[in-house]
């Protein structure tokens, strides 16, 4: 299996622009997680899905952030409008019922 | 709310030493505990997963133990090598509630030749 695949790997954008991050989980994994990592806060869970249904989005910082999972093999995290404080590395991870998490390589976002 | 602490935050050792990295958690009702390695600019790589019913897991030079009653896990690295240099994170998934892994801040390890 190719593992969790994220795109883009790097994104540089200007404040106010829309950003869309993409994730393809490992086939057969029922859980999908979106995390954000910064030096200040470490790894923060933003939202997670079970069988394509959002279960807990309490970590989503504000209404500018939204996430979707239209099918078992694809999820998006959207920021609109983006702000400089959104600059971070965004990770997607997936797991089966045993709870072993597998991470993608991350999307490094820089908002100028 | 589960809280996960990793001590020390940073560690620098000479090659060949045996190491112990610590992870402590506040709620002992856990579903599992997982150790990861993160290289600079990379994602997290799963090293070991310990289910609640298990006491330890081993993979090569790595051994992770779990003591739920004391709220602790240790990652033992035998005969450390420069290639082991990375940040090591533990994540604890609490049982009975939301299926949310809580991460520690990690231990940054440097093994020098």
CSV table of C-alpha atoms in Angstrom, one decimal, chain B residues 2-109:
chain,number,residue,atom,x,y,z
B,2,UNK,CA,-6.2,13.2,29.0
B,3,UNK,CA,-2.8,14.9,29.3
B,4,UNK,CA,0.4,13.4,27.9
B,5,UNK,CA,3.8,14.5,29.1
B,6,UNK,CA,7.2,13.5,27.6
B,7,UNK,CA,10.4,13.9,29.6
B,8,UNK,CA,13.0,14.9,28.7
B,9,UNK,CA,12.2,17.3,26.0
B,10,UNK,CA,15.6,16.9,24.5
B,11,UNK,CA,18.4,14.4,24.8
B,12,UNK,CA,21.9,14.2,23.4
B,13,UNK,CA,24.0,11.1,23.8
B,14,UNK,CA,27.0,9.4,22.3
B,15,UNK,CA,26.6,6.5,20.0
B,16,UNK,CA,26.2,3.1,21.6
B,17,UNK,CA,24.3,4.1,24.7
B,18,UNK,CA,21.1,2.4,25.7
B,19,UNK,CA,18.3,5.0,26.1
B,20,UNK,CA,15.0,5.3,27.9
B,21,UNK,CA,12.4,7.8,26.8
B,22,UNK,CA,9.4,8.5,29.0
B,23,UNK,CA,5.8,9.1,28.4
B,24,UNK,CA,3.3,9.8,31.2
B,25,UNK,CA,-0.5,10.2,31.0
B,26,UNK,CA,-3.1,11.3,33.4
B,27,UNK,CA,-6.1,9.0,32.6
B,28,UNK,CA,-5.2,5.3,33.0
B,29,UNK,CA,-8.4,4.1,31.2
B,30,UNK,CA,-6.6,3.9,27.8
B,31,UNK,CA,-7.5,2.1,24.6
B,32,UNK,CA,-3.9,2.0,23.3
B,33,UNK,CA,-0.6,3.9,23.3
B,34,UNK,CA,1.5,4.4,20.2
B,35,UNK,CA,5.1,5.5,19.8
B,36,UNK,CA,6.2,7.5,16.7
B,37,UNK,CA,9.4,8.8,15.2
B,38,UNK,CA,9.5,12.1,13.3
B,39,UNK,CA,12.4,13.2,11.2
B,40,UNK,CA,12.8,16.9,10.4
B,41,UNK,CA,10.4,18.0,7.7
B,42,UNK,CA,8.7,14.6,7.6
B,43,UNK,CA,5.6,12.9,8.8
B,44,UNK,CA,5.3,10.7,11.8
B,45,UNK,CA,6.3,7.1,11.4
B,46,UNK,CA,4.7,4.5,13.6
B,47,UNK,CA,7.2,2.5,15.7
B,48,UNK,CA,5.2,0.5,18.2
B,49,UNK,CA,1.5,0.2,19.2
B,50,UNK,CA,0.6,-1.2,22.6
B,51,UNK,CA,-3.0,-2.2,23.2
B,52,UNK,CA,-4.5,-1.7,26.6
B,53,UNK,CA,-4.3,-5.5,27.4
B,54,UNK,CA,-0.6,-5.6,26.5
B,55,UNK,CA,2.4,-4.9,28.7
B,56,UNK,CA,5.1,-4.4,26.1
B,57,UNK,CA,6.0,-4.5,22.4
B,58,UNK,CA,9.3,-5.1,20.7
B,59,UNK,CA,10.7,-4.2,17.3
B,60,UNK,CA,14.4,-4.7,16.6
B,61,UNK,CA,16.3,-2.5,19.0
B,62,UNK,CA,13.2,-0.9,20.3
B,63,UNK,CA,11.1,-2.0,23.2
B,64,UNK,CA,8.1,-0.2,24.6
B,65,UNK,CA,6.5,-1.0,27.9
B,66,UNK,CA,3.1,0.1,29.3
B,67,UNK,CA,2.1,0.4,33.0
B,68,UNK,CA,-1.5,1.7,33.1
B,69,UNK,CA,-1.7,1.8,36.9
B,70,UNK,CA,1.1,4.3,37.1
B,71,UNK,CA,0.2,6.1,33.9
B,72,UNK,CA,3.5,5.5,32.2
B,73,UNK,CA,5.1,4.1,29.1
B,74,UNK,CA,8.8,3.9,28.3
B,75,UNK,CA,10.6,3.5,25.0
B,76,UNK,CA,13.9,1.7,25.3
B,77,UNK,CA,16.4,2.1,22.5
B,78,UNK,CA,19.3,-0.4,22.6
B,79,UNK,CA,22.7,0.4,21.3
B,80,UNK,CA,21.8,3.8,19.9
B,81,UNK,CA,23.1,4.9,16.5
B,82,UNK,CA,23.3,8.4,14.8
B,83,UNK,CA,20.5,7.3,12.5
B,84,UNK,CA,18.2,7.1,15.6
B,85,UNK,CA,18.4,10.9,15.8
B,86,UNK,CA,14.8,12.2,15.5
B,87,UNK,CA,11.9,13.4,17.6
B,88,UNK,CA,10.0,10.6,19.4
B,89,UNK,CA,6.4,11.2,20.2
B,90,UNK,CA,3.9,9.1,22.1
B,91,UNK,CA,0.1,9.2,21.6
B,92,UNK,CA,-2.5,7.9,24.0
B,93,UNK,CA,-6.0,7.0,23.0
B,94,UNK,CA,-8.4,7.1,25.9
B,95,UNK,CA,-11.1,4.4,26.2
B,96,UNK,CA,-14.8,5.0,26.6
B,97,UNK,CA,-15.0,8.4,25.1
B,98,UNK,CA,-14.2,10.1,21.8
B,99,UNK,CA,-11.8,8.1,19.8
B,100,UNK,CA,-9.1,10.8,19.9
B,101,UNK,CA,-5.4,10.2,20.3
B,102,UNK,CA,-3.7,12.7,22.5
B,103,UNK,CA,-0.1,13.5,21.7
B,104,UNK,CA,2.8,14.5,23.9
B,105,UNK,CA,5.2,17.2,22.8
B,106,UNK,CA,8.0,14.7,22.0
B,107,UNK,CA,11.6,14.1,23.0
B,108,UNK,CA,14.2,15.4,20.5
B,109,UNK,CA,17.0,12.9,20.4
